[in-house]
Amino acid sequence: MNESLPFSLESVTDRLEAFPVALRVTVAMAPEQLHAWRPGGGYWSILEILAHLALEEEQDFRPRIACILAEPQKPWSPIDPEAAVASSDASSKPA
């Protein structure tokens, strides 16, 4: 284990495993009519944030982990999260 890291693999795994339930509970606390509301100032709606998390999981995190495991020295491909969320039309999809 890398002693310089302020966390353990187990603590990170525990947090990641708890995240789906915490996310569902948090989103459920917001009235449904607010799910597509954008607060302005470049901030995303709840739906856009959820779309971003799903896209990151599918198109970024998993492929990058696979790349790290297969070819640790290979540079990562660039990503554009804002464009990905915009192209997903997240603001019109139900939560």
Tab-separated table of N, CA and C in Angstrom:
chain	number	residue	atom	x	y	z
A	1	MET	N	0.840	-1.189	0.000
A	1	MET	CA	0.000	0.000	0.000
A	1	MET	C	0.873	1.236	0.000
A	2	ASN	N	0.425	2.286	-0.678
A	2	ASN	CA	1.152	3.546	-0.711
A	2	ASN	C	0.865	4.291	0.587
A	3	GLU	N	1.863	4.431	1.428
A	3	GLU	CA	1.692	5.050	2.743
A	3	GLU	C	1.421	6.552	2.661
A	4	SER	N	1.663	7.175	1.513
A	4	SER	CA	1.462	8.612	1.406
A	4	SER	C	-0.005	8.982	1.150
A	5	LEU	N	-0.845	8.014	0.843
A	5	LEU	CA	-2.252	8.301	0.586
A	5	LEU	C	-3.025	8.415	1.898
A	6	PRO	N	-3.907	9.410	2.003
A	6	PRO	CA	-4.652	9.617	3.261
A	6	PRO	C	-5.895	8.729	3.383
A	7	PHE	N	-5.994	7.686	2.567
A	7	PHE	CA	-7.148	6.809	2.605
A	7	PHE	C	-6.704	5.402	2.237
A	8	SER	N	-7.571	4.451	2.527
A	8	SER	CA	-7.264	3.064	2.179
A	8	SER	C	-8.197	2.617	1.061
A	9	LEU	N	-7.805	1.585	0.375
A	9	LEU	CA	-8.654	1.019	-0.674
A	9	LEU	C	-10.002	0.616	-0.087
A	10	GLU	N	-9.973	0.046	1.109
A	10	GLU	CA	-11.218	-0.379	1.753
A	10	GLU	C	-12.140	0.806	2.031
A	11	SER	N	-11.593	1.926	2.514
A	11	SER	CA	-12.447	3.083	2.809
A	11	SER	C	-13.040	3.672	1.530
A	12	VAL	N	-12.269	3.697	0.466
A	12	VAL	CA	-12.780	4.213	-0.802
A	12	VAL	C	-13.841	3.271	-1.357
A	13	THR	N	-13.600	1.981	-1.297
A	13	THR	CA	-14.574	0.996	-1.768
A	13	THR	C	-15.878	1.116	-0.985
A	14	ASP	N	-15.783	1.275	0.320
A	14	ASP	CA	-16.985	1.437	1.144
A	14	ASP	C	-17.786	2.669	0.722
A	15	ARG	N	-17.097	3.776	0.476
A	15	ARG	CA	-17.780	5.004	0.068
A	15	ARG	C	-18.435	4.839	-1.293
A	16	LEU	N	-17.740	4.192	-2.225
A	16	LEU	CA	-18.308	3.989	-3.559
A	16	LEU	C	-19.522	3.071	-3.505
A	17	GLU	N	-19.469	2.049	-2.665
A	17	GLU	CA	-20.603	1.134	-2.533
A	17	GLU	C	-21.816	1.824	-1.917
A	18	ALA	N	-21.603	2.793	-1.026
A	18	ALA	CA	-22.701	3.501	-0.371
A	18	ALA	C	-23.293	4.602	-1.250
A	19	PHE	N	-22.562	5.020	-2.265
A	19	PHE	CA	-22.975	6.176	-3.058
A	19	PHE	C	-24.325	6.026	-3.755
A	20	PRO	N	-24.642	4.899	-4.411
A	20	PRO	CA	-25.942	4.825	-5.106
A	20	PRO	C	-27.139	5.082	-4.194
A	21	VAL	N	-27.116	4.527	-2.994
A	21	VAL	CA	-28.230	4.738	-2.062
A	21	VAL	C	-28.276	6.204	-1.633
A	22	ALA	N	-27.122	6.764	-1.308
A	22	ALA	CA	-27.075	8.170	-0.899
A	22	ALA	C	-27.572	9.079	-2.021
A	23	LEU	N	-27.217	8.772	-3.246
A	23	LEU	CA	-27.657	9.577	-4.386
A	23	LEU	C	-29.167	9.486	-4.564
A	24	ARG	N	-29.708	8.263	-4.509
A	24	ARG	CA	-31.167	8.097	-4.647
A	24	ARG	C	-31.919	8.883	-3.571
A	25	VAL	N	-31.460	8.779	-2.340
A	25	VAL	CA	-32.120	9.474	-1.230
A	25	VAL	C	-32.039	10.990	-1.425
A	26	THR	N	-30.880	11.477	-1.819
A	26	THR	CA	-30.699	12.912	-2.021
A	26	THR	C	-31.596	13.436	-3.133
A	27	VAL	N	-31.644	12.740	-4.262
A	27	VAL	CA	-32.484	13.173	-5.377
A	27	VAL	C	-33.955	13.086	-4.990
A	28	ALA	N	-34.343	12.054	-4.272
A	28	ALA	CA	-35.741	11.891	-3.866
A	28	ALA	C	-36.209	13.021	-2.950
A	29	MET	N	-35.279	13.652	-2.242
A	29	MET	CA	-35.640	14.755	-1.349
A	29	MET	C	-36.037	16.010	-2.131
A	30	ALA	N	-35.597	16.150	-3.362
A	30	ALA	CA	-35.931	17.314	-4.178
A	30	ALA	C	-37.264	17.080	-4.880
A	31	PRO	N	-38.149	18.046	-4.846
A	31	PRO	CA	-39.410	17.886	-5.577
A	31	PRO	C	-39.140	17.635	-7.065
A	32	GLU	N	-39.940	16.774	-7.673
A	32	GLU	CA	-39.705	16.382	-9.073
A	32	GLU	C	-39.668	17.579	-10.017
A	33	GLN	N	-40.449	18.621	-9.737
A	33	GLN	CA	-40.462	19.782	-10.623
A	33	GLN	C	-39.132	20.540	-10.604
A	34	LEU	N	-38.278	20.255	-9.644
A	34	LEU	CA	-36.959	20.900	-9.594
A	34	LEU	C	-35.874	20.098	-10.306
A	35	HIS	N	-36.158	18.883	-10.711
A	35	HIS	CA	-35.132	18.033	-11.312
A	35	HIS	C	-34.537	18.625	-12.587
A	36	ALA	N	-35.338	19.343	-13.385
A	36	ALA	CA	-34.838	19.927	-14.629
A	36	ALA	C	-34.464	21.407	-14.467
A	37	TRP	N	-34.696	21.978	-13.300
A	37	TRP	CA	-34.415	23.403	-13.068
A	37	TRP	C	-32.914	23.661	-13.034
A	38	ARG	N	-32.497	24.703	-13.763
A	38	ARG	CA	-31.086	25.111	-13.781
A	38	ARG	C	-30.959	26.384	-12.957
A	39	PRO	N	-30.094	26.389	-11.957
A	39	PRO	CA	-29.963	27.557	-11.093
A	39	PRO	C	-29.282	28.755	-11.750
A	40	GLY	N	-28.769	28.601	-12.952
A	40	GLY	CA	-28.102	29.710	-13.633
A	40	GLY	C	-26.622	29.756	-13.302
A	41	GLY	N	-25.945	30.708	-13.881
A	41	GLY	CA	-24.525	30.882	-13.609
A	41	GLY	C	-23.668	29.724	-14.084
A	42	GLY	N	-24.163	28.974	-15.059
A	42	GLY	CA	-23.395	27.841	-15.564
A	42	GLY	C	-23.556	26.565	-14.751
A	43	TYR	N	-24.386	26.591	-13.712
A	43	TYR	CA	-24.602	25.395	-12.903
A	43	TYR	C	-25.584	24.454	-13.591
A	44	TRP	N	-25.442	23.168	-13.348
A	44	TRP	CA	-26.281	22.160	-13.970
A	44	TRP	C	-27.516	21.860	-13.139
A	45	SER	N	-28.547	21.345	-13.823
A	45	SER	CA	-29.744	20.853	-13.136
A	45	SER	C	-29.429	19.501	-12.497
A	46	ILE	N	-30.346	19.044	-11.668
A	46	ILE	CA	-30.196	17.717	-11.062
A	46	ILE	C	-30.094	16.655	-12.157
A	47	LEU	N	-30.955	16.751	-13.180
A	47	LEU	CA	-30.916	15.774	-14.273
A	47	LEU	C	-29.588	15.811	-15.011
A	48	GLU	N	-29.047	17.001	-15.227
A	48	GLU	CA	-27.760	17.116	-15.906
A	48	GLU	C	-26.631	16.515	-15.063
A	49	ILE	N	-26.709	16.713	-13.764
A	49	ILE	CA	-25.699	16.121	-12.870
A	49	ILE	C	-25.792	14.600	-12.924
A	50	LEU	N	-27.016	14.059	-12.896
A	50	LEU	CA	-27.189	12.610	-12.972
A	50	LEU	C	-26.692	12.073	-14.314
A	51	ALA	N	-26.988	12.802	-15.398
A	51	ALA	CA	-26.495	12.390	-16.718
A	51	ALA	C	-24.973	12.408	-16.738
A	52	HIS	N	-24.381	13.426	-16.144
A	52	HIS	CA	-22.919	13.520	-16.079
A	52	HIS	C	-22.338	12.316	-15.335
A	53	LEU	N	-22.924	11.977	-14.193
A	53	LEU	CA	-22.420	10.834	-13.419
A	53	LEU	C	-22.532	9.539	-14.226
A	54	ALA	N	-23.654	9.348	-14.913
A	54	ALA	CA	-23.829	8.136	-15.717
A	54	ALA	C	-22.845	8.096	-16.877
A	55	LEU	N	-22.684	9.226	-17.559
A	55	LEU	CA	-21.738	9.285	-18.675
A	55	LEU	C	-20.304	9.064	-18.207
A	56	GLU	N	-19.948	9.648	-17.075
A	56	GLU	CA	-18.602	9.449	-16.531
A	56	GLU	C	-18.347	7.976	-16.241
A	57	GLU	N	-19.346	7.324	-15.660
A	57	GLU	CA	-19.208	5.899	-15.356
A	57	GLU	C	-19.023	5.081	-16.626
A	58	GLU	N	-19.847	5.346	-17.632
A	58	GLU	CA	-19.820	4.557	-18.865
A	58	GLU	C	-18.657	4.915	-19.790
A	59	GLN	N	-18.405	6.218	-19.948
A	59	GLN	CA	-17.490	6.660	-20.993
A	59	GLN	C	-16.126	7.117	-20.487
A	60	ASP	N	-15.980	7.279	-19.181
A	60	ASP	CA	-14.709	7.792	-18.682
A	60	ASP	C	-14.076	6.851	-17.658
A	61	PHE	N	-14.687	6.681	-16.503
A	61	PHE	CA	-14.054	5.917	-15.431
A	61	PHE	C	-13.708	4.495	-15.832
A	62	ARG	N	-14.683	3.761	-16.337
A	62	ARG	CA	-14.423	2.362	-16.694
A	62	ARG	C	-13.378	2.233	-17.789
A	63	PRO	N	-13.508	2.997	-18.902
A	63	PRO	CA	-12.460	2.888	-19.934
A	63	PRO	C	-11.075	3.300	-19.429
A	64	ARG	N	-11.007	4.311	-18.573
A	64	ARG	CA	-9.702	4.742	-18.055
A	64	ARG	C	-9.088	3.692	-17.132
A	65	ILE	N	-9.912	3.086	-16.307
A	65	ILE	CA	-9.396	2.023	-15.438
A	65	ILE	C	-8.909	0.858	-16.293
A	66	ALA	N	-9.675	0.489	-17.318
A	66	ALA	CA	-9.250	-0.590	-18.216
A	66	ALA	C	-7.938	-0.224	-18.899
A	67	CYS	N	-7.797	1.034	-19.305
A	67	CYS	CA	-6.566	1.503	-19.951
A	67	CYS	C	-5.388	1.430	-18.976
A	68	ILE	N	-5.613	1.878	-17.752
A	68	ILE	CA	-4.547	1.846	-16.744
A	68	ILE	C	-4.085	0.409	-16.512
A	69	LEU	N	-5.034	-0.506	-16.429
A	69	LEU	CA	-4.678	-1.898	-16.180
A	69	LEU	C	-3.981	-2.535	-17.372
A	70	ALA	N	-4.434	-2.192	-18.581
A	70	ALA	CA	-3.864	-2.810	-19.788
A	70	ALA	C	-2.584	-2.124	-20.257
A	71	GLU	N	-2.583	-0.797	-20.223
A	71	GLU	CA	-1.450	-0.034	-20.748
A	71	GLU	C	-1.169	1.163	-19.830
A	72	PRO	N	-0.537	0.943	-18.688
A	72	PRO	CA	-0.334	2.010	-17.704
A	72	PRO	C	0.376	3.252	-18.234
A	73	GLN	N	1.214	3.116	-19.233
A	73	GLN	CA	1.965	4.257	-19.752
A	73	GLN	C	1.225	5.037	-20.842
A	74	LYS	N	0.127	4.487	-21.345
A	74	LYS	CA	-0.611	5.130	-22.433
A	74	LYS	C	-1.316	6.395	-21.925
A	75	PRO	N	-1.186	7.515	-22.666
A	75	PRO	CA	-1.889	8.742	-22.256
A	75	PRO	C	-3.403	8.571	-22.380
A	76	TRP	N	-4.119	9.265	-21.526
A	76	TRP	CA	-5.572	9.212	-21.556
A	76	TRP	C	-6.102	10.058	-22.699
A	77	SER	N	-7.205	9.626	-23.272
A	77	SER	CA	-7.891	10.411	-24.294
A	77	SER	C	-8.566	11.606	-23.617
A	78	PRO	N	-8.603	12.753	-24.296
A	78	PRO	CA	-9.279	13.915	-23.699
A	78	PRO	C	-10.790	13.692	-23.640
A	79	ILE	N	-11.431	14.338	-22.679
A	79	ILE	CA	-12.887	14.264	-22.550
A	79	ILE	C	-13.444	15.679	-22.437
A	80	ASP	N	-14.726	15.836	-22.713
A	80	ASP	CA	-15.408	17.119	-22.593
A	80	ASP	C	-16.744	16.865	-21.898
A	81	PRO	N	-16.752	16.856	-20.549
A	81	PRO	CA	-17.978	16.531	-19.813
A	81	PRO	C	-19.151	17.455	-20.141
A	82	GLU	N	-18.887	18.743	-20.305
A	82	GLU	CA	-19.981	19.675	-20.595
A	82	GLU	C	-20.645	19.344	-21.928
A	83	ALA	N	-19.843	19.054	-22.954
A	83	ALA	CA	-20.398	18.706	-24.260
A	83	ALA	C	-21.160	17.387	-24.191
A	84	ALA	N	-20.650	16.436	-23.424
A	84	ALA	CA	-21.327	15.138	-23.301
A	84	ALA	C	-22.693	15.299	-22.655
A	85	VAL	N	-22.777	16.106	-21.601
A	85	VAL	CA	-24.066	16.331	-20.943
A	85	VAL	C	-25.005	17.088	-21.868
A	86	ALA	N	-24.486	18.098	-22.559
A	86	ALA	CA	-25.322	18.873	-23.484
A	86	ALA	C	-25.894	17.979	-24.582
A	87	SER	N	-25.081	17.070	-25.103
A	87	SER	CA	-25.539	16.202	-26.178
A	87	SER	C	-26.473	15.102	-25.679
A	88	SER	N	-26.503	14.861	-24.373
A	88	SER	CA	-27.374	13.815	-23.826
A	88	SER	C	-28.797	14.281	-23.673
A	89	ASP	N	-29.060	15.590	-23.810
A	89	ASP	CA	-30.393	16.154	-23.637
A	89	ASP	C	-30.957	15.818	-22.264
A	90	ALA	N	-30.105	15.896	-21.250
A	90	ALA	CA	-30.469	15.503	-19.895
A	90	ALA	C	-31.577	16.358	-19.312
A	91	SER	N	-31.694	17.600	-19.731
A	91	SER	CA	-32.682	18.481	-19.112
A	91	SER	C	-34.110	18.085	-19.414
A	92	SER	N	-34.336	17.244	-20.420
A	92	SER	CA	-35.702	16.866	-20.766
A	92	SER	C	-36.056	15.450	-20.329
A	93	LYS	N	-35.125	14.745	-19.710
A	93	LYS	CA	-35.383	13.358	-19.312
A	93	LYS	C	-35.866	13.305	-17.867
A	94	PRO	N	-36.829	12.442	-17.569
A	94	PRO	CA	-37.285	12.308	-16.188
A	94	PRO	C	-36.228	11.646	-15.315
A	95	ALA	N	-36.247	11.961	-14.036
A	95	ALA	CA	-35.277	11.375	-13.096
A	95	ALA	C	-35.647	9.953	-12.773
